[in-house]
Amino acid sequence: MTCPDTNTLLARYGQPVPRYTSYPTAPHFSPEVDAATYAGWLKALRPDGTVSVYIHVPFCAELCLYCGCQTAVARSRTPVKAYADRLVDEIGLVARHLPGRMTLTHLHFGGGTPTMLADEDFAAIMLALRDVFAFADDAEIAIEIDPRVMDADKVAVLAREGFNRASLGVQDFDPKVQEAIGRHQSLEETQQVADALRAAGIGALNLDLMYGLPHQDQASVRRTAEAALALDPDRIAVFGYAHVPWMKKHQALIPEQALPGAAERLAQAELVADILAGHGYRAVGLDHFAKAEDPMARRAADGSLKRNFQGYTTDDAPVLIGFGASAIGALPQGYVQNLSATPQWHKAVEGGALPIARGIAVSDEDRLRRHVIERLMCDLAVDLDAACGSLGFPPDTFAHEMAALEPLIADGLAVRRGGVVEVPEAARPFTRVVCAVFDARLSASRAAAPEKKRHAAAV
């Protein structure tokens, strides 16, 4: 059987699908899950359990046009200071509902640009967290960094507060691309920040790159990948730019005619993957790469890799608590999301209320489908029979999905061996398309509102 060419596959399977950092995915959250629901879920946690924490900081010095994050430009110190104060208050509010001093194993500051926080902000937030949680001796304390707004004093603050991993935003080093996305950043200033972090003892470094940006071509992507390798990061994430101007209005400022087409996007992604593999990096899931000795590469190799709202992770904690505007939490009972608008979040916290906007309680079937999708996203393979057996479902639970998978199998995007479904290495960029077959809620939402745009293109 001859598989279709790339253009045919992209035309056939390039429809928008979720990124699957959760299941059910965020578009299915509803206001039915509220602050009272969240309070009950928190109280029901095991006091001797482990927890992961995410802190969202929705401020940047300037807005990058490609950005899909919940953030805004802060022109002065005032809104950032007020926000930091409310974060401390929110930590205290959550603490009232926790069953005890749970052990924190992972802490991640994201944004926005978390280093917009002042030194005293970091000190206050970290003190509040250490009062509420018992930090594990080997806890990973990570932060996202924009090298353009970083200096030696801020590096010293991070080291003092115990940070041990940093993710440096790069995206692309080509000046023409940088001009189009409103982000001017040299290799030299990025190297200076990487060197300063390592000198301060923050030795675990990640880099974020993007493909599919305006004016990118394979030559420029190659130059950026090779420049990134000179920084010697432990992990590299290579994200596809999601052009969703109907959701993020500022993206309308990006000239659409300068965006590469679907086939060129795929070629760029595959080129970066080949370059990184040629330098010894192991492919991790859909879009991450890590040195062979890195914990993430080892987790990918032994089948214990996880995926959450921060992407691929080594985090095993069954509880993720999110703090800050728009932050999402994941608990055994379901998901919750804070109010996204910063003024509304402020008002709720000031009023002594958990600032929950929406969420969703997960059913047993959701848990089964979440397991299947997570294993496909992490391992590119899942044993459906084993999954059904371990979670108490009959072996024919996925009969409909197996039938729906047949066209993808015929086109070389999936392989079936009994109850095991695999995504071939050559089809790795199409992994989310295979996952979508097992997403019952996506099928229902498409049937109810076929014209509604919720997600970015699959590849």
CSV table of C-alpha atoms in Angstrom, one decimal:
chain,number,residue,atom,x,y,z
A,1,MET,CA,0.0,0.0,0.0
A,2,THR,CA,1.3,3.4,-0.9
A,3,CYS,CA,0.8,6.2,1.7
A,4,PRO,CA,-0.4,9.6,0.5
A,5,ASP,CA,2.2,12.3,0.0
A,6,THR,CA,2.7,15.1,2.6
A,7,ASN,CA,0.4,17.6,0.9
A,8,THR,CA,-2.4,15.1,0.8
A,9,LEU,CA,-1.9,14.2,4.5
A,10,LEU,CA,-1.9,17.8,5.5
A,11,ALA,CA,-5.1,18.5,3.5
A,12,ARG,CA,-6.8,15.4,5.0
A,13,TYR,CA,-5.7,15.8,8.6
A,14,GLY,CA,-4.6,19.4,9.1
A,15,GLN,CA,-7.9,20.3,10.9
A,16,PRO,CA,-7.6,22.1,14.3
A,17,VAL,CA,-7.2,19.8,17.2
A,18,PRO,CA,-6.3,20.4,20.9
A,19,ARG,CA,-2.8,20.4,22.2
A,20,TYR,CA,-3.9,17.9,24.9
A,21,THR,CA,-2.3,19.3,28.0
A,22,SER,CA,-5.4,18.0,29.7
A,23,TYR,CA,-8.4,15.8,29.1
A,24,PRO,CA,-11.1,17.0,29.1
A,25,THR,CA,-9.6,20.1,27.4
A,26,ALA,CA,-10.2,23.7,28.6
A,27,PRO,CA,-13.0,24.6,26.1
A,28,HIS,CA,-15.2,22.0,28.0
A,29,PHE,CA,-14.8,23.7,31.3
A,30,SER,CA,-17.9,25.4,32.7
A,31,PRO,CA,-19.1,27.7,35.5
A,32,GLU,CA,-20.8,24.7,37.1
A,33,VAL,CA,-17.5,24.0,38.9
A,34,ASP,CA,-17.1,27.0,41.2
A,35,ALA,CA,-15.2,28.2,44.3
A,36,ALA,CA,-17.3,26.0,46.6
A,37,THR,CA,-16.6,23.0,44.4
A,38,TYR,CA,-12.9,23.7,44.5
A,39,ALA,CA,-12.9,24.2,48.3
A,40,GLY,CA,-14.5,20.8,48.7
A,41,TRP,CA,-12.0,19.2,46.4
A,42,LEU,CA,-9.1,20.8,48.3
A,43,LYS,CA,-10.4,19.6,51.7
A,44,ALA,CA,-10.7,16.0,50.3
A,45,LEU,CA,-7.0,15.8,49.4
A,46,ARG,CA,-4.7,13.5,51.3
A,47,PRO,CA,-2.6,15.5,53.8
A,48,ASP,CA,0.4,13.2,53.2
A,49,GLY,CA,0.2,13.6,49.5
A,50,THR,CA,2.4,15.5,47.1
A,51,VAL,CA,1.5,18.6,45.2
A,52,SER,CA,2.8,20.7,42.3
A,53,VAL,CA,2.3,24.4,42.1
A,54,TYR,CA,2.0,26.8,39.2
A,55,ILE,CA,2.3,30.6,39.6
A,56,HIS,CA,1.1,32.7,36.7
A,57,VAL,CA,2.4,36.2,36.2
A,58,PRO,CA,0.5,38.0,33.4
A,59,PHE,CA,2.9,40.9,32.7
A,60,CYS,CA,5.5,41.6,30.1
A,61,ALA,CA,7.7,44.6,29.3
A,62,GLU,CA,6.4,44.5,25.8
A,63,LEU,CA,4.0,42.2,23.9
A,64,CYS,CA,5.3,39.7,21.4
A,65,LEU,CA,2.9,39.4,18.5
A,66,TYR,CA,3.0,35.6,18.3
A,67,CYS,CA,2.1,35.3,22.0
A,68,GLY,CA,-0.9,33.2,22.9
A,69,CYS,CA,-0.5,33.5,26.6
A,70,GLN,CA,-2.7,35.4,29.1
A,71,THR,CA,-0.5,38.5,29.6
A,72,ALA,CA,-0.4,42.3,29.3
A,73,VAL,CA,2.2,45.0,29.1
A,74,ALA,CA,3.1,46.6,32.5
A,75,ARG,CA,4.3,50.2,32.1
A,76,SER,CA,5.1,50.7,35.8
A,77,ARG,CA,5.9,48.8,38.9
A,78,THR,CA,2.5,49.5,40.5
A,79,PRO,CA,0.3,46.8,38.9
A,80,VAL,CA,3.0,44.1,39.3
A,81,LYS,CA,3.4,44.9,43.0
A,82,ALA,CA,-0.3,44.8,43.6
A,83,TYR,CA,-0.5,41.5,41.7
A,84,ALA,CA,2.3,40.0,43.8
A,85,ASP,CA,0.5,41.0,47.0
A,86,ARG,CA,-2.7,39.3,45.8
A,87,LEU,CA,-0.8,36.2,45.0
A,88,VAL,CA,0.3,36.0,48.6
A,89,ASP,CA,-3.3,36.5,49.6
A,90,GLU,CA,-4.5,33.7,47.2
A,91,ILE,CA,-1.9,31.3,48.6
A,92,GLY,CA,-3.4,32.0,52.1
A,93,LEU,CA,-6.9,31.5,50.8
A,94,VAL,CA,-6.1,28.1,49.4
A,95,ALA,CA,-4.2,27.1,52.6
A,96,ARG,CA,-7.4,27.5,54.6
A,97,HIS,CA,-8.9,24.6,52.6
A,98,LEU,CA,-6.0,22.2,52.5
A,99,PRO,CA,-6.1,19.2,54.8
A,100,GLY,CA,-2.5,19.7,56.0
A,101,ARG,CA,1.0,20.7,55.0
A,102,MET,CA,1.4,18.7,51.8
A,103,THR,CA,4.8,18.1,50.2
A,104,LEU,CA,5.6,20.3,47.2
A,105,THR,CA,7.7,18.5,44.6
A,106,HIS,CA,7.4,20.9,41.6
A,107,LEU,CA,7.0,24.7,41.4
A,108,HIS,CA,6.8,26.5,38.1
A,109,PHE,CA,6.6,30.3,37.6
A,110,GLY,CA,5.2,31.1,34.1
A,111,GLY,CA,3.7,34.0,32.3
A,112,GLY,CA,3.9,36.4,30.8
A,113,THR,CA,7.3,37.2,32.1
A,114,PRO,CA,7.7,36.1,35.8
A,115,THR,CA,10.9,38.0,36.2
A,116,MET,CA,8.8,41.2,36.0
A,117,LEU,CA,8.4,40.5,39.7
A,118,ALA,CA,10.7,42.5,42.0
A,119,ASP,CA,13.1,41.0,44.4
A,120,GLU,CA,10.8,41.5,47.4
A,121,ASP,CA,7.9,40.0,45.4
A,122,PHE,CA,9.8,36.8,44.9
A,123,ALA,CA,10.8,36.7,48.6
A,124,ALA,CA,7.2,37.3,49.8
A,125,ILE,CA,5.7,34.7,47.4
A,126,MET,CA,8.3,32.0,48.2
A,127,LEU,CA,7.9,32.7,51.9
A,128,ALA,CA,4.1,32.2,51.6
A,129,LEU,CA,4.6,29.0,49.7
A,130,ARG,CA,7.1,27.6,52.2
A,131,ASP,CA,4.7,28.4,55.0
A,132,VAL,CA,1.9,26.4,53.4
A,133,PHE,CA,3.9,23.5,51.8
A,134,ALA,CA,6.8,21.4,52.8
A,135,PHE,CA,9.3,21.6,50.0
A,136,ALA,CA,10.8,18.3,49.1
A,137,ASP,CA,14.6,18.2,49.2
A,138,ASP,CA,14.8,17.5,45.5
A,139,ALA,CA,11.9,19.8,44.5
A,140,GLU,CA,12.2,21.2,41.0
A,141,ILE,CA,11.8,25.0,41.2
A,142,ALA,CA,11.5,26.4,37.7
A,143,ILE,CA,10.9,29.7,36.0
A,144,GLU,CA,10.3,31.0,32.5
A,145,ILE,CA,12.8,33.8,31.5
A,146,ASP,CA,12.8,36.5,28.8
A,147,PRO,CA,16.6,37.1,28.5
A,148,ARG,CA,15.9,40.7,27.3
A,149,VAL,CA,14.7,41.7,30.7
A,150,MET,CA,17.2,39.8,32.9
A,151,ASP,CA,20.3,41.0,34.8
A,152,ALA,CA,22.8,39.8,37.3
A,153,ASP,CA,20.9,41.0,40.3
A,154,LYS,CA,17.8,39.1,39.2
A,155,VAL,CA,19.8,36.0,38.7
A,156,ALA,CA,21.2,36.3,42.2
A,157,VAL,CA,17.6,36.6,43.5
A,158,LEU,CA,16.5,33.4,41.8
A,159,ALA,CA,19.5,31.5,43.1
A,160,ARG,CA,18.8,32.8,46.6
A,161,GLU,CA,15.2,31.7,46.5
A,162,GLY,CA,16.2,28.2,45.4
A,163,PHE,CA,15.4,28.1,41.7
A,164,ASN,CA,17.2,25.2,40.0
A,165,ARG,CA,15.7,25.2,36.4
A,166,ALA,CA,15.2,28.0,34.0
A,167,SER,CA,13.5,28.1,30.6
A,168,LEU,CA,14.8,30.8,28.2
A,169,GLY,CA,12.5,32.1,25.6
A,170,VAL,CA,14.2,32.4,22.2
A,171,GLN,CA,11.7,31.5,19.4
A,172,ASP,CA,14.0,32.6,16.5
A,173,PHE,CA,17.3,34.5,16.1
A,174,ASP,CA,16.7,35.7,12.5
A,175,PRO,CA,16.4,39.6,12.5
A,176,LYS,CA,13.7,39.6,9.8
A,177,VAL,CA,11.5,37.1,11.8
A,178,GLN,CA,12.1,39.0,15.0
A,179,GLU,CA,11.0,42.3,13.3
A,180,ALA,CA,7.8,40.6,12.2
A,181,ILE,CA,6.9,39.2,15.6
A,182,GLY,CA,8.1,42.3,17.6
A,183,ARG,CA,10.8,40.5,19.6
A,184,HIS,CA,14.4,41.6,19.1
A,185,GLN,CA,16.8,39.3,20.9
A,186,SER,CA,20.4,38.5,20.1
A,187,LEU,CA,22.3,35.3,20.6
A,188,GLU,CA,24.9,37.2,22.6
A,189,GLU,CA,22.4,38.5,25.2
A,190,THR,CA,20.9,35.1,25.5
A,191,GLN,CA,24.3,33.5,26.0
A,192,GLN,CA,25.1,36.0,28.7
A,193,VAL,CA,22.0,35.1,30.7
A,194,ALA,CA,22.6,31.4,30.3
A,195,ASP,CA,26.2,31.9,31.5
A,196,ALA,CA,25.0,33.9,34.5
A,197,LEU,CA,22.4,31.3,35.5
A,198,ARG,CA,24.9,28.5,35.4
A,199,ALA,CA,27.5,30.6,37.3
A,200,ALA,CA,24.8,31.1,40.0
A,201,GLY,CA,24.1,27.4,40.3
A,202,ILE,CA,21.0,27.3,38.2
A,203,GLY,CA,22.4,24.7,35.8
A,204,ALA,CA,19.3,23.1,34.3
A,205,LEU,CA,18.4,25.1,31.3
A,206,ASN,CA,15.6,24.8,28.7
A,207,LEU,CA,15.2,26.7,25.5
A,208,ASP,CA,12.0,27.5,23.6
A,209,LEU,CA,12.0,27.7,19.8
A,210,MET,CA,9.2,28.1,17.3
A,211,TYR,CA,8.5,27.2,13.7
A,212,GLY,CA,5.8,28.5,11.4
A,213,LEU,CA,6.6,32.1,12.2
A,214,PRO,CA,6.4,34.9,9.6
A,215,HIS,CA,9.3,34.9,7.1
A,216,GLN,CA,10.8,31.7,8.5
A,217,ASP,CA,12.2,29.3,6.0
A,218,GLN,CA,14.2,26.1,6.4
A,219,ALA,CA,17.5,28.0,6.0
A,220,SER,CA,16.6,30.5,8.8
A,221,VAL,CA,15.3,27.7,11.0
A,222,ARG,CA,18.5,25.8,10.6
A,223,ARG,CA,20.5,28.8,11.6
A,224,THR,CA,18.4,29.3,14.7
A,225,ALA,CA,18.7,25.6,15.7
A,226,GLU,CA,22.4,25.6,15.3
A,227,ALA,CA,22.7,28.9,17.3
A,228,ALA,CA,20.5,27.4,20.0
A,229,LEU,CA,22.8,24.3,20.3
A,230,ALA,CA,25.7,26.6,21.0
A,231,LEU,CA,24.0,27.5,24.3
A,232,ASP,CA,24.1,23.8,25.3
A,233,PRO,CA,20.6,23.5,26.8
A,234,ASP,CA,19.5,20.4,28.6
A,235,ARG,CA,16.1,20.5,26.9
A,236,ILE,CA,14.7,22.2,23.9
A,237,ALA,CA,11.0,22.7,23.1
A,238,VAL,CA,10.1,23.3,19.5
A,239,PHE,CA,6.6,24.7,19.3
A,240,GLY,CA,4.5,25.3,16.2
A,241,TYR,CA,3.2,28.9,16.0
A,242,ALA,CA,-0.5,28.9,16.5
A,243,HIS,CA,-2.1,31.7,14.5
A,244,VAL,CA,-5.4,32.3,16.2
A,245,PRO,CA,-6.2,36.0,15.7
A,246,TRP,CA,-9.9,35.3,16.4
A,247,MET,CA,-8.7,34.5,20.0
A,248,LYS,CA,-5.6,36.7,20.3
A,249,LYS,CA,-6.4,40.0,18.6
A,250,HIS,CA,-2.8,41.2,18.5
A,251,GLN,CA,-1.9,38.3,16.2
A,252,ALA,CA,-3.8,40.2,13.5
A,253,LEU,CA,-0.7,42.5,13.3
A,254,ILE,CA,1.3,39.5,11.9
A,255,PRO,CA,1.2,39.6,8.1
A,256,GLU,CA,-0.6,36.4,7.1
A,257,GLN,CA,1.0,36.3,3.7
A,258,ALA,CA,4.4,36.0,5.4
A,259,LEU,CA,3.4,32.8,7.3
A,260,PRO,CA,4.7,29.6,5.9
A,261,GLY,CA,2.2,27.1,4.5
A,262,ALA,CA,1.4,23.8,6.1
A,263,ALA,CA,3.9,21.8,4.1
A,264,GLU,CA,6.7,24.3,4.9
A,265,ARG,CA,5.8,24.3,8.6
A,266,LEU,CA,6.1,20.5,8.7
A,267,ALA,CA,9.4,20.7,6.8
A,268,GLN,CA,10.7,23.2,9.3
A,269,ALA,CA,9.7,21.0,12.3
A,270,GLU,CA,11.3,17.9,10.8
A,271,LEU,CA,14.4,19.8,9.9
A,272,VAL,CA,14.9,21.0,13.5
A,273,ALA,CA,14.2,17.5,14.8
A,274,ASP,CA,16.9,16.0,12.5
A,275,ILE,CA,19.4,18.7,13.6
A,276,LEU,CA,18.8,18.1,17.3
A,277,ALA,CA,18.9,14.3,16.8
A,278,GLY,CA,22.2,14.7,15.0
A,279,HIS,CA,23.6,16.4,18.1
A,280,GLY,CA,22.5,13.7,20.5
A,281,TYR,CA,19.2,15.0,21.7
A,282,ARG,CA,16.4,12.5,22.2
A,283,ALA,CA,12.9,13.2,20.9
A,284,VAL,CA,10.4,13.5,23.8
A,285,GLY,CA,6.8,13.3,22.9
A,286,LEU,CA,5.5,15.5,20.1
A,287,ASP,CA,7.7,18.6,20.3
A,288,HIS,CA,10.4,18.3,23.1
A,289,PHE,CA,14.0,17.2,22.9
A,290,ALA,CA,16.4,16.5,25.8
A,291,LYS,CA,19.9,15.3,26.3
A,292,ALA,CA,20.1,11.5,26.8
A,293,GLU,CA,21.1,11.9,30.5
A,294,ASP,CA,18.3,14.4,31.3
A,295,PRO,CA,15.5,13.1,33.5
A,296,MET,CA,12.9,13.9,30.9
A,297,ALA,CA,14.7,11.8,28.3
A,298,ARG,CA,15.0,9.0,30.8
A,299,ARG,CA,11.3,9.2,31.6
A,300,ALA,CA,10.4,9.1,27.9
A,301,ALA,CA,12.5,6.0,27.5
A,302,ASP,CA,11.0,4.1,30.4
A,303,GLY,CA,7.4,5.1,29.7
A,304,SER,CA,6.8,7.3,32.8
A,305,LEU,CA,6.8,10.7,31.2
A,306,LYS,CA,3.8,12.9,32.1
A,307,ARG,CA,2.0,15.8,30.4
A,308,ASN,CA,0.2,18.8,32.1
A,309,PHE,CA,-0.5,22.4,31.4
A,310,GLN,CA,3.2,23.2,31.3
A,311,GLY,CA,3.7,20.6,28.6
A,312,TYR,CA,5.9,17.5,29.1
A,313,THR,CA,7.1,17.0,32.6
A,314,THR,CA,8.6,14.6,35.1
A,315,ASP,CA,6.1,15.7,37.7
A,316,ASP,CA,4.3,12.7,39.3
A,317,ALA,CA,2.3,14.8,41.8
A,318,PRO,CA,-1.5,13.9,41.6
A,319,VAL,CA,-2.4,17.5,42.5
A,320,LEU,CA,-1.5,20.7,40.6
A,321,ILE,CA,-2.6,23.9,42.2
A,322,GLY,CA,-2.6,27.1,40.1
A,323,PHE,CA,-2.2,30.6,41.5
A,324,GLY,CA,-2.8,33.8,39.6
A,325,ALA,CA,-5.2,35.1,36.9
A,326,SER,CA,-6.2,32.4,34.4
A,327,ALA,CA,-4.1,29.7,36.2
A,328,ILE,CA,-5.4,26.1,35.9
A,329,GLY,CA,-5.3,23.5,38.6
A,330,ALA,CA,-5.7,19.7,38.3
A,331,LEU,CA,-7.0,17.6,41.2
A,332,PRO,CA,-8.1,14.0,41.4
A,333,GLN,CA,-11.7,15.2,41.1
A,334,GLY,CA,-11.3,17.4,38.1
A,335,TYR,CA,-9.9,20.7,36.8
A,336,VAL,CA,-10.4,24.3,37.9
A,337,GLN,CA,-9.4,27.6,36.3
A,338,ASN,CA,-9.1,31.0,37.9
A,339,LEU,CA,-10.7,34.1,36.6
A,340,SER,CA,-8.8,35.2,33.5
A,341,ALA,CA,-9.3,39.0,33.7
A,342,THR,CA,-6.8,40.3,36.2
A,343,PRO,CA,-9.2,43.0,37.7
A,344,GLN,CA,-11.8,40.3,38.4
A,345,TRP,CA,-9.2,38.0,39.9
A,346,HIS,CA,-8.0,40.8,42.1
A,347,LYS,CA,-11.6,41.6,43.3
A,348,ALA,CA,-12.3,38.0,44.2
A,349,VAL,CA,-9.1,37.5,46.2
A,350,GLU,CA,-9.5,40.8,47.9
A,351,GLY,CA,-13.0,39.7,48.9
A,352,GLY,CA,-11.7,36.5,50.5
A,353,ALA,CA,-13.0,34.2,47.8
A,354,LEU,CA,-11.3,31.5,45.8
A,355,PRO,CA,-11.1,33.2,42.4
A,356,ILE,CA,-12.5,30.3,40.4
A,357,ALA,CA,-14.2,31.0,37.1
A,358,ARG,CA,-14.9,27.5,35.7
A,359,GLY,CA,-13.8,23.9,35.7
A,360,ILE,CA,-14.9,20.4,35.1
A,361,ALA,CA,-15.4,17.2,37.2
A,362,VAL,CA,-13.9,14.2,35.5
A,363,SER,CA,-15.8,11.0,35.1
A,364,ASP,CA,-14.3,7.5,35.0
A,365,GLU,CA,-14.6,7.5,31.3
A,366,ASP,CA,-12.7,10.8,31.2
A,367,ARG,CA,-10.0,9.2,33.2
A,368,LEU,CA,-9.7,6.3,30.8
A,369,ARG,CA,-9.6,8.6,27.8
A,370,ARG,CA,-7.1,10.9,29.5
A,371,HIS,CA,-4.8,8.0,30.1
A,372,VAL,CA,-5.0,6.9,26.5
A,373,ILE,CA,-4.4,10.3,25.1
A,374,GLU,CA,-1.5,11.0,27.6
A,375,ARG,CA,0.3,7.8,26.7
A,376,LEU,CA,-0.1,8.5,23.0
A,377,MET,CA,1.2,12.1,23.5
A,378,CYS,CA,4.1,10.8,25.7
A,379,ASP,CA,5.0,7.4,24.3
A,380,LEU,CA,3.4,7.5,20.8
A,381,ALA,CA,1.8,4.2,21.8
A,382,VAL,CA,-0.9,2.9,24.2
A,383,ASP,CA,-2.2,-0.5,25.1
A,384,LEU,CA,-6.0,-0.1,25.0
A,385,ASP,CA,-6.7,-3.5,26.5
A,386,ALA,CA,-4.5,-2.9,29.4
A,387,ALA,CA,-5.9,0.5,30.0
A,388,CYS,CA,-9.5,-0.7,29.9
A,389,GLY,CA,-8.6,-3.6,32.2
A,390,SER,CA,-6.8,-1.5,34.8
A,391,LEU,CA,-9.7,1.0,35.0
A,392,GLY,CA,-12.5,-1.5,35.0
A,393,PHE,CA,-13.9,-1.0,31.4
A,394,PRO,CA,-14.9,-3.8,29.0
A,395,PRO,CA,-12.3,-4.7,26.3
A,396,ASP,CA,-14.6,-3.4,23.5
A,397,THR,CA,-14.9,0.1,25.0
A,398,PHE,CA,-13.0,1.6,22.0
A,399,ALA,CA,-14.7,-0.4,19.2
A,400,HIS,CA,-16.0,2.8,17.6
A,401,GLU,CA,-12.6,4.5,17.9
A,402,MET,CA,-10.8,1.5,16.4
A,403,ALA,CA,-13.1,1.7,13.4
A,404,ALA,CA,-12.5,5.4,13.1
A,405,LEU,CA,-8.7,4.8,13.2
A,406,GLU,CA,-8.7,2.7,10.1
A,407,PRO,CA,-8.3,5.6,7.6
A,408,LEU,CA,-5.3,6.8,9.6
A,409,ILE,CA,-3.8,3.3,9.6
A,410,ALA,CA,-4.3,3.2,5.9
A,411,ASP,CA,-2.5,6.5,5.5
A,412,GLY,CA,0.4,5.5,7.7
A,413,LEU,CA,-0.4,7.7,10.7
A,414,ALA,CA,-1.1,4.8,13.1
A,415,VAL,CA,-0.4,1.2,13.5
A,416,ARG,CA,-2.5,-1.4,15.3
A,417,ARG,CA,-1.2,-4.6,16.9
A,418,GLY,CA,-4.1,-6.2,18.6
A,419,GLY,CA,-5.1,-3.8,21.4
A,420,VAL,CA,-2.0,-1.7,21.0
A,421,VAL,CA,-2.1,1.5,19.0
A,422,GLU,CA,1.2,3.2,17.9
A,423,VAL,CA,2.1,6.3,16.1
A,424,PRO,CA,5.0,5.5,13.7
A,425,GLU,CA,8.1,7.7,14.1
A,426,ALA,CA,7.6,9.2,10.6
A,427,ALA,CA,4.1,10.2,11.7
A,428,ARG,CA,5.2,11.9,15.0
A,429,PRO,CA,4.0,15.4,13.9
A,430,PHE,CA,0.5,13.9,13.4
A,431,THR,CA,0.3,12.5,17.0
A,432,ARG,CA,-2.5,14.9,18.0
A,433,VAL,CA,-4.6,13.8,15.1
A,434,VAL,CA,-4.4,10.2,16.4
A,435,CYS,CA,-5.2,11.4,19.9
A,436,ALA,CA,-8.3,13.2,18.6
A,437,VAL,CA,-9.8,9.9,17.6
A,438,PHE,CA,-10.1,9.1,21.3
A,439,ASP,CA,-11.5,12.5,22.3
A,440,ALA,CA,-15.2,11.9,22.6
A,441,ARG,CA,-15.9,15.5,23.7
A,442,LEU,CA,-14.2,16.9,20.7
A,443,SER,CA,-16.5,14.9,18.4
A,444,ALA,CA,-19.5,16.1,20.3
A,445,SER,CA,-18.5,19.8,20.2
A,446,ARG,CA,-17.7,19.7,16.5
A,447,ALA,CA,-21.2,18.2,15.9
A,448,ALA,CA,-22.8,20.9,18.0
A,449,ALA,CA,-20.9,23.9,16.6
A,450,PRO,CA,-18.9,22.9,13.5
A,451,GLU,CA,-18.1,26.5,12.6
A,452,LYS,CA,-16.6,27.4,16.0
A,453,LYS,CA,-12.8,27.8,16.0
A,454,ARG,CA,-11.4,26.5,19.3
A,455,HIS,CA,-7.9,25.2,18.4
A,456,ALA,CA,-4.9,25.7,16.1
A,457,ALA,CA,-4.0,23.5,13.2
A,458,ALA,CA,-2.9,19.9,13.9
A,459,VAL,CA,0.5,20.3,12.3
